[in-house]
Amino acid sequence: MTTKYDTILVLDFGGQYCHLIGRRIRENSIYSEIVPHDISPEEITALKEKFNVKGLILSGGPSSVCEPNAPKIHPRLLEVDLPILGLCYGHQLLAQAAGGIVEPATSKEYGITQVTVDKPIGVLEGLNYKEQVWMSHGDTVMVSPPDFESLAHTDSSPVAAFRHKTKPIYGIQWHPEVIHTEKGMFILQNFIFKICKAQANWQMEDLIEKMIKEIQTETENGNTIIGLSGGIDSSVATAIAAQALGDKLTAVFVDHGLMREGEPEAISETFQKFPINFIVANVQERFMNKLKGIIDPEKKRKVIGEEFIRVFEEIANKSGAEYLIQGTIYPDRIESGFKKNSDKIKSHHNVAGLPEKIKFKKILEPLRDLYKDEVRKVAIMLDLPKEIVNRQPFPGPGLAVRVIGELTDEKVRIAKKADKIVREEIENNDFAVNLWQYFAVVTDTKATGVKGDARAYGYVVAVRAMESREAMTASFAKIPYNVLEKISTRIANEIPQVTRVVYDVTHKPPATIEWE
Ligand code: XMP
């Protein structure tokens, strides 16, 4: 980077929402870097060579500060001459490190909570006496450390927020980065602008520049392959890599036969117009053979992840490419459990689904820290076609994770037809633009029906439609009954093997968006 941006460092204690803090800061045109939780004062000083470090935020995390091996801050962290804000686990750690009392809670606070703001000062300046916040914690700060004062409480948290009496050190028990905290952004802005006095001098364009330079350096401008699924992530990664590498880049679209109906043709048509080497690998049979007999969803993801890499390696052998670029984004990585302190939810095929032995010198993931809506913003800046910018997310393993149980040609055909009907019927309505995703799942349950005058015994198809901002949490869409009715009637009538259609009314969490 040429300019030194005012920067907030986010110390990562393994919380699901750690990177969300980073992106909320970026939304305010302030640069942020995620750093290890035990970063030392000397390492922070070294970072000042590259960034104008203006403040530190300690993220939340799944551990309990009362456990002996829980991740801790560096013992001298509080000596750094920078404003500090601890959130949730970070709040408890600050309390513990400065001599307060933290106890495992008798009742956990989870979800939306009312907080009473006793002193609306510092990061809480401008807040009302009562505020709606989002909590998710087990431990509780019972007594503020000496030299600190309590600023807020809830029914179960006597010290839900505090500050050091003379230094710019704050802790809050709730999550301002989560949208359910009504004044969350306001609190973060208080911290970054009023307490840290950071200047908003960073823009998304700077990130594109950074990614281009990173690709050029990491690949030494050598022959490189990129996996292109036609989804927004890999399309954006391709557009950036094309700017970085020009004709040293080969984009490979793996047609594994598990795409939506009409999709391989649409993708080929779009990308053949791009000034890049574009290859379609027709490997439908090969994927189906590898997936024969596999029922376990994690195994399916692993087999698909491995096969993708093998296809890329074969093409790389021919073109002499030594590097592979993937469009992995942040939620793919966190849900694949890439961090020491976070739980694995599922193996996104291009992350944890990778085989151990890979012939590439390096795999690059230029979008690794971004959320989907940020990727969309980058896509708009790069002038990518509308059909790519607005395309709903589609998982790398494709329909394989939307056909429950063993994949058969019949079930894949049903999945394609049902998915097409769901798309057509939903896209007939204005509300479609507000949906994150909508699709059909072929379950492995069968049910009795009556078609014509005869008994029928066929598949149960589930319809799922979700609203979300960044896929970390999502709500099922309350789409009108008449639309659901049309979808159900069409699926049951147009697909003879289906006798029943159900609508999935589960949020994420506790469910995930995809069924497998
Ligand atoms: P889940 O099911 O984990 O999905 O709630 C979150 C978002 O990620 C998409 N998804 C994937 N994308 N490779 C991908 O590129 C994958 O293996 C994968 N699995 C899920 C999913 O469609 C949703 O938008």
XYZ file of C-alpha atoms and ligand atoms in Angstrom:
540
model
C 0.000 0.000 0.000
C 1.258 3.450 -0.824
C -0.846 5.501 1.629
C -0.702 4.867 5.346
C -4.328 4.508 6.387
C -5.717 5.190 9.827
C -6.259 1.637 11.028
C -8.076 -0.208 13.775
C -6.602 -3.583 14.739
C -9.101 -6.269 15.684
C -7.624 -8.907 18.008
C -9.149 -12.237 17.064
C -10.348 -14.412 19.933
C -12.111 -16.838 17.590
C -15.606 -15.343 17.658
C -17.956 -16.003 14.710
C -18.424 -12.245 14.467
C -14.776 -11.189 14.658
C -14.516 -10.334 10.948
C -17.882 -8.654 11.117
C -16.237 -6.070 13.377
C -13.602 -5.554 10.688
C -16.179 -5.007 7.997
C -18.273 -2.631 10.124
C -15.128 -0.521 10.488
C -14.480 -0.683 6.745
C -18.077 0.480 6.208
C -16.947 3.733 7.848
C -14.053 4.106 5.380
C -11.514 3.198 8.034
C -9.070 0.408 7.331
C -8.976 -2.565 9.707
C -6.708 -5.568 10.068
C -7.521 -8.744 11.957
C -4.516 -9.745 14.086
C -3.745 -12.666 16.442
C -5.250 -12.318 19.917
C -1.878 -12.427 21.706
C -0.188 -9.725 19.622
C 2.550 -8.018 21.680
C 3.108 -4.259 22.107
C 6.327 -4.641 20.052
C 4.425 -6.316 17.200
C 1.893 -3.488 17.263
C 4.745 -0.967 17.077
C 6.155 -2.875 14.079
C 2.765 -2.669 12.326
C 2.889 1.109 12.657
C 5.458 1.018 9.813
C 2.593 0.033 7.497
C -0.498 1.469 9.155
C -1.445 4.437 11.317
C -2.704 2.250 14.129
C -5.335 4.318 15.946
C -6.983 1.780 18.259
C -7.548 -1.852 19.221
C -10.746 -3.860 19.447
C -10.740 -7.177 21.310
C -13.272 -9.480 19.639
C -15.682 -11.918 21.213
C -14.903 -15.623 21.346
C -16.438 -18.964 22.279
C -14.158 -19.639 25.285
C -14.705 -18.830 28.945
C -12.118 -16.557 30.573
C -12.510 -18.796 33.643
C -10.990 -21.807 31.782
C -7.256 -22.309 32.361
C -6.341 -22.546 28.639
C -8.615 -19.794 27.387
C -6.943 -17.398 24.900
C -5.548 -14.349 26.697
C -4.268 -10.923 25.731
C -0.514 -10.327 25.850
C 0.400 -9.594 29.497
C 1.634 -6.095 28.567
C -1.141 -5.217 26.116
C -2.757 -2.692 28.437
C 0.520 -0.746 28.490
C 0.184 0.235 24.808
C -0.650 3.868 24.382
C -3.765 3.269 22.256
C -7.512 3.313 22.844
C -8.895 -0.185 23.495
C -12.439 -1.517 23.201
C -13.262 -5.032 24.434
C -16.436 -6.691 23.117
C -18.102 -9.606 24.912
C -15.225 -12.051 25.590
C -12.899 -9.051 25.057
C -14.838 -7.142 27.736
C -14.468 -10.026 30.181
C -10.751 -10.357 29.413
C -10.169 -6.656 30.077
C -12.038 -6.983 33.356
C -9.988 -10.022 34.350
C -6.647 -8.528 33.252
C -7.266 -5.276 35.173
C -8.336 -7.005 38.399
C -12.148 -7.075 38.185
C -14.326 -10.067 39.058
C -15.650 -12.296 36.247
C -17.870 -15.263 37.026
C -19.504 -17.980 34.952
C -23.127 -16.822 34.644
C -25.890 -18.731 36.371
C -28.169 -17.968 33.427
C -26.724 -17.263 29.987
C -27.880 -14.156 28.160
C -28.473 -14.992 24.512
C -30.212 -12.930 21.858
C -31.927 -9.578 22.080
C -31.662 -7.933 25.526
C -32.560 -4.561 27.050
C -29.584 -2.763 28.502
C -29.824 0.141 30.950
C -27.270 2.847 30.161
C -26.401 4.425 33.509
C -23.736 6.794 32.160
C -24.055 7.728 28.461
C -20.438 8.759 28.033
C -17.437 7.697 25.930
C -18.427 4.905 23.525
C -21.984 5.079 24.900
C -22.367 8.834 24.333
C -25.716 9.671 22.734
C -27.446 6.429 23.796
C -30.840 6.367 25.495
C -31.420 5.142 29.062
C -32.786 1.858 27.655
C -31.341 0.305 24.499
C -31.896 -2.911 22.566
C -28.683 -4.896 22.212
C -27.631 -8.366 21.106
C -25.910 -10.549 23.698
C -24.398 -14.000 23.544
C -22.335 -14.784 26.611
C -21.808 -17.212 29.433
C -19.364 -15.366 31.717
C -20.352 -12.117 33.402
C -18.356 -9.199 34.778
C -19.643 -8.919 38.351
C -17.371 -6.144 39.660
C -15.443 -3.503 37.683
C -11.658 -3.486 38.108
C -10.120 -0.750 40.325
C -9.685 2.467 38.278
C -12.675 1.474 36.104
C -16.289 2.585 36.397
C -19.430 0.774 35.297
C -21.470 2.490 32.543
C -24.386 0.103 31.958
C -26.149 -2.989 33.308
C -28.783 -5.576 32.421
C -30.885 -7.828 34.673
C -28.146 -10.490 34.598
C -25.004 -8.369 34.000
C -24.201 -5.857 36.754
C -21.306 -4.462 34.663
C -22.499 -4.692 31.058
C -20.172 -1.810 30.047
C -17.280 -0.037 31.734
C -14.450 2.391 31.138
C -11.105 3.181 32.661
C -11.388 6.399 34.649
C -8.399 8.110 33.017
C -7.355 6.038 29.967
C -9.352 5.433 26.756
C -10.124 1.788 27.614
C -13.717 0.528 27.269
C -15.481 -2.788 27.523
C -18.999 -3.749 26.507
C -20.679 -7.060 27.078
C -22.899 -6.982 23.999
C -22.124 -7.153 20.258
C -22.368 -3.759 18.520
C -21.243 -5.396 15.234
C -24.411 -7.516 15.003
C -27.324 -5.740 13.297
C -29.765 -6.651 16.087
C -27.974 -4.151 18.348
C -29.965 -1.109 17.297
C -27.257 1.521 17.922
C -24.371 -0.861 17.216
C -22.830 1.178 14.421
C -23.263 4.355 16.460
C -21.249 2.808 19.331
C -18.478 1.689 16.967
C -18.423 5.154 15.390
C -18.072 6.717 18.850
C -15.051 4.520 19.375
C -13.317 4.942 16.020
C -14.013 8.639 15.447
C -14.388 10.193 18.923
C -12.112 8.021 21.035
C -9.515 6.916 18.454
C -9.866 10.114 16.384
C -9.384 8.119 13.172
C -9.767 9.849 9.787
C -11.979 8.152 7.196
C -9.411 7.933 4.399
C -9.804 4.356 3.115
C -11.953 3.201 0.193
C -12.922 -0.117 -1.386
C -10.923 0.848 -4.504
C -7.795 0.693 -2.355
C -8.636 -2.898 -1.569
C -8.867 -3.790 -5.274
C -5.434 -2.226 -5.807
C -4.081 -4.199 -2.830
C -5.511 -7.478 -4.162
C -4.036 -6.927 -7.640
C -0.584 -6.265 -6.179
C -0.858 -9.261 -3.882
C -1.724 -11.587 -6.799
C 1.200 -10.245 -8.847
C 3.661 -10.689 -5.979
C 2.430 -14.076 -4.806
C 2.384 -15.621 -8.288
C 5.534 -13.808 -9.441
C 3.453 -12.987 -12.518
C 3.511 -16.687 -13.427
C 0.972 -18.909 -15.198
C -2.065 -19.243 -12.980
C -5.384 -21.051 -12.977
C -8.571 -19.767 -11.453
C -11.643 -21.860 -10.644
C -14.603 -20.024 -12.115
C -18.100 -21.164 -11.167
C -19.856 -18.106 -12.589
C -20.979 -17.116 -9.097
C -20.220 -13.622 -7.942
C -17.215 -14.577 -5.794
C -15.241 -16.445 -8.420
C -16.307 -13.925 -11.090
C -14.944 -11.021 -9.033
C -11.771 -12.969 -8.251
C -11.407 -13.659 -11.992
C -11.900 -10.006 -12.932
C -9.258 -8.923 -10.402
C -6.847 -11.702 -11.362
C -7.325 -10.799 -15.042
C -6.207 -7.237 -14.251
C -3.233 -8.602 -12.318
C -2.069 -11.301 -14.726
C -3.633 -10.737 -18.167
C -3.086 -13.698 -20.454
C -1.061 -15.576 -17.819
C -4.466 -16.424 -16.358
C -6.620 -19.392 -17.374
C -10.149 -19.520 -15.961
C -11.584 -23.024 -15.670
C -15.304 -23.674 -15.404
C -15.842 -27.185 -14.050
C -19.137 -28.491 -15.394
C -19.732 -31.313 -12.902
C -23.333 -31.810 -13.988
C -24.621 -30.480 -10.681
C -25.342 -26.931 -11.814
C -28.817 -25.456 -12.160
C -30.697 -25.931 -15.414
C -29.374 -23.676 -18.189
C -26.493 -22.462 -16.031
C -23.449 -23.968 -17.799
C -24.647 -22.442 -21.084
C -25.270 -19.016 -19.494
C -21.870 -18.991 -17.791
C -20.029 -19.997 -20.954
C -21.826 -17.294 -22.909
C -20.908 -14.599 -20.368
C -17.263 -15.520 -19.902
C -16.391 -16.288 -23.484
C -16.735 -12.529 -23.977
C -14.055 -11.822 -21.326
C -10.489 -11.192 -22.547
C -9.121 -14.246 -20.681
C -8.298 -17.870 -21.477
C -11.573 -19.609 -20.668
C -11.846 -23.410 -20.505
C -14.896 -25.563 -19.822
C -14.079 -28.947 -18.271
C -16.875 -31.407 -19.104
C -16.580 -33.837 -16.214
C -20.182 -34.796 -15.447
C -19.674 -38.562 -15.589
C -16.477 -38.476 -13.625
C -18.120 -36.597 -10.723
C -21.190 -38.858 -10.649
C -18.935 -41.951 -10.565
C -16.897 -40.559 -7.672
C -20.063 -39.715 -5.747
C -21.702 -43.119 -6.176
C -22.802 -44.619 -2.862
C -21.829 -41.568 -0.788
C -24.465 -40.468 1.704
C -22.539 -38.513 4.326
C -22.699 -34.773 3.480
C -19.189 -34.007 4.710
C -17.801 -36.891 2.629
C -19.662 -35.578 -0.424
C -18.076 -32.151 0.077
C -14.595 -33.683 0.480
C -14.929 -35.855 -2.641
C -16.115 -32.882 -4.677
C -13.378 -30.606 -3.284
C -10.737 -33.185 -4.185
C -12.121 -33.764 -7.686
C -12.157 -30.025 -8.386
C -8.466 -29.830 -7.498
C -7.626 -32.881 -9.630
C -9.336 -31.286 -12.631
C -7.433 -28.029 -12.049
C -4.151 -29.959 -11.701
C -4.697 -31.770 -14.990
C -5.356 -28.518 -16.804
C -2.396 -26.888 -15.042
C -0.131 -29.719 -16.204
C -0.973 -28.832 -19.761
C -0.665 -25.049 -19.392
C 2.317 -25.075 -17.001
C 0.384 -23.175 -14.312
C 1.848 -23.382 -10.820
C -0.652 -21.262 -8.936
C -4.356 -21.613 -8.248
C -6.710 -18.786 -7.326
C -10.063 -19.421 -5.649
C -12.940 -17.084 -4.875
C -13.192 -18.118 -1.216
C -14.806 -15.421 0.923
C -14.772 -14.929 4.653
C -17.926 -16.839 5.707
C -16.734 -19.909 3.719
C -13.610 -19.957 5.841
C -15.167 -19.379 9.220
C -17.822 -22.039 8.659
C -15.137 -24.492 7.593
C -13.556 -24.001 11.029
C -10.238 -22.589 9.787
C -9.493 -20.868 13.063
C -8.070 -22.500 16.151
C -10.787 -21.260 18.468
C -13.896 -21.614 16.289
C -16.156 -24.584 15.608
C -16.428 -26.343 12.230
C -19.928 -26.080 10.788
C -19.427 -27.552 7.326
C -16.581 -28.009 4.851
C -17.043 -25.444 2.147
C -15.608 -27.295 -0.781
C -12.867 -24.842 -1.623
C -11.574 -24.618 1.931
C -11.727 -27.623 4.210
C -12.808 -29.807 1.282
C -9.292 -29.552 -0.192
C -7.177 -32.692 -0.379
C -3.991 -32.752 1.698
C -1.633 -33.189 -1.261
C -1.947 -30.513 -3.897
C 0.401 -30.067 -6.827
C 0.125 -26.276 -6.891
C 2.930 -24.172 -5.429
C 0.365 -21.938 -3.783
C -3.390 -21.391 -3.506
C -4.408 -17.737 -3.385
C -7.678 -16.453 -1.971
C -7.768 -12.703 -2.691
C -11.327 -12.264 -1.336
C -10.661 -14.188 1.856
C -11.580 -11.344 4.239
C -14.692 -10.079 2.459
C -18.385 -10.694 2.997
C -20.757 -11.344 0.113
C -22.258 -7.855 0.021
C -18.763 -6.338 -0.026
C -17.908 -8.638 -2.944
C -21.044 -7.329 -4.648
C -19.816 -3.756 -4.168
C -16.453 -4.693 -5.685
C -18.304 -6.349 -8.605
C -20.167 -3.108 -9.280
C -16.926 -1.112 -9.137
C -15.372 -3.560 -11.613
C -18.343 -3.056 -13.938
C -19.229 -6.740 -14.050
C -22.447 -7.598 -15.921
C -25.717 -7.253 -13.983
C -26.550 -10.948 -14.298
C -23.390 -11.753 -12.323
C -23.763 -8.985 -9.724
C -27.339 -10.026 -8.951
C -26.922 -13.778 -9.229
C -27.967 -15.576 -6.061
C -25.157 -17.420 -4.274
C -24.740 -21.028 -5.382
C -22.583 -23.499 -3.426
C -19.453 -24.900 -5.100
C -20.645 -28.509 -4.652
C -23.816 -27.439 -6.471
C -26.944 -29.539 -6.340
C -24.990 -32.319 -4.600
C -25.764 -30.595 -1.277
C -29.396 -30.083 -2.286
C -30.031 -33.757 -3.001
C -30.078 -35.527 0.322
C -28.588 -38.999 0.498
C -26.998 -40.757 -2.456
C -26.939 -38.854 -5.727
C -28.713 -40.560 -8.590
C -29.360 -39.245 -12.091
C -33.084 -39.256 -11.302
C -32.748 -37.207 -8.105
C -30.432 -34.694 -9.797
C -32.950 -34.320 -12.639
C -35.739 -33.715 -10.099
C -33.567 -31.155 -8.269
C -32.937 -29.254 -11.512
C -36.602 -29.179 -12.511
C -37.819 -28.192 -9.034
C -35.165 -25.502 -8.719
C -36.192 -24.031 -12.079
C -39.836 -23.859 -10.961
C -38.895 -22.180 -7.655
C -36.775 -19.617 -9.488
C -39.425 -18.884 -12.117
C -42.245 -18.452 -9.621
C -40.272 -16.344 -7.151
C -38.728 -14.162 -9.839
C -42.248 -13.265 -11.030
C -42.534 -11.121 -7.893
C -40.956 -7.849 -6.789
C -39.926 -9.310 -3.429
C -37.425 -11.596 -5.224
C -34.762 -8.846 -5.174
C -34.851 -8.809 -1.369
C -34.151 -12.513 -1.048
C -30.691 -13.873 -0.432
C -31.391 -17.306 -1.922
C -34.306 -19.494 -2.990
C -34.090 -23.092 -4.103
C -35.454 -26.622 -3.871
C -34.059 -29.591 -1.976
C -34.789 -33.191 -2.941
C -35.063 -34.972 0.398
C -34.485 -38.684 0.898
C -37.946 -39.065 2.394
C -40.781 -40.520 0.380
C -44.463 -39.930 0.965
C -47.773 -41.270 -0.250
C -49.889 -39.220 -2.599
C -52.735 -39.545 -5.026
C -52.197 -38.603 -8.624
C -55.137 -38.958 -10.984
C -57.118 -41.705 -9.316
C -54.128 -43.777 -8.403
C -51.962 -44.106 -5.363
C -48.504 -42.572 -5.803
C -45.414 -42.914 -3.698
C -42.754 -40.323 -4.423
C -40.190 -37.826 -3.207
C -40.705 -35.008 -0.730
C -39.257 -31.774 -2.112
C -38.472 -28.946 0.301
C -38.545 -25.324 -0.810
C -36.240 -22.859 0.929
C -36.185 -19.060 0.568
C -33.941 -16.960 2.796
C -33.314 -13.349 3.700
C -29.831 -12.443 4.841
C -27.183 -9.751 4.780
C -24.039 -11.788 4.905
C -25.139 -15.445 5.329
C -23.755 -15.675 8.874
C -27.332 -15.426 10.091
C -30.455 -15.727 7.928
C -34.235 -15.788 8.265
C -36.674 -17.860 6.250
C -38.656 -15.554 3.965
C -42.335 -15.094 4.721
C -43.308 -15.348 1.082
C -47.032 -15.120 0.284
C -49.094 -18.314 0.408
C -50.321 -17.863 -3.144
C -46.710 -17.973 -4.415
C -45.995 -21.056 -2.304
C -49.196 -22.624 -3.611
C -48.163 -22.020 -7.212
C -44.715 -23.491 -6.576
C -46.168 -26.523 -4.834
C -48.787 -27.177 -7.513
C -46.288 -26.840 -10.319
C -43.655 -29.080 -8.712
C -46.170 -31.823 -7.894
C -47.813 -31.622 -11.331
C -44.765 -31.157 -13.527
C -42.475 -33.649 -11.797
C -44.194 -37.055 -11.696
C -41.775 -38.501 -9.105
C -42.738 -35.868 -6.485
C -45.788 -36.378 -4.270
C -45.257 -33.722 -1.631
C -43.817 -30.232 -1.291
C -42.896 -28.659 2.066
C -41.642 -25.173 2.955
C -38.656 -24.892 5.281
C -39.425 -22.448 8.113
C -36.120 -22.648 10.004
C -33.851 -19.657 10.556
C -30.043 -19.781 10.575
C -29.127 -20.479 13.336
C -30.144 -23.084 14.332
C -30.270 -24.429 10.738
C -27.756 -23.625 8.010
C -28.996 -22.213 4.698
C -28.159 -25.315 2.657
C -29.508 -28.647 3.863
C -26.129 -30.395 3.762
P -24.752 -22.405 4.890
O -25.458 -23.585 4.338
O -23.390 -22.743 5.439
O -24.468 -21.459 3.646
O -25.569 -21.601 5.853
C -24.007 -20.136 3.720
C -23.833 -19.634 2.313
O -22.727 -20.293 1.683
C -23.155 -21.024 0.530
N -22.414 -22.284 0.556
C -21.288 -22.528 -0.158
N -20.614 -21.766 -1.043
N -19.032 -23.516 -1.351
C -19.487 -22.276 -1.637
O -18.873 -21.599 -2.464
C -19.648 -24.341 -0.476
O -19.217 -25.456 -0.231
C -20.851 -23.802 0.149
N -21.720 -24.330 1.059
C -22.674 -23.362 1.292
C -24.648 -21.197 0.701
O -25.306 -21.365 -0.547
C -25.029 -19.922 1.428
O -25.177 -18.832 0.556
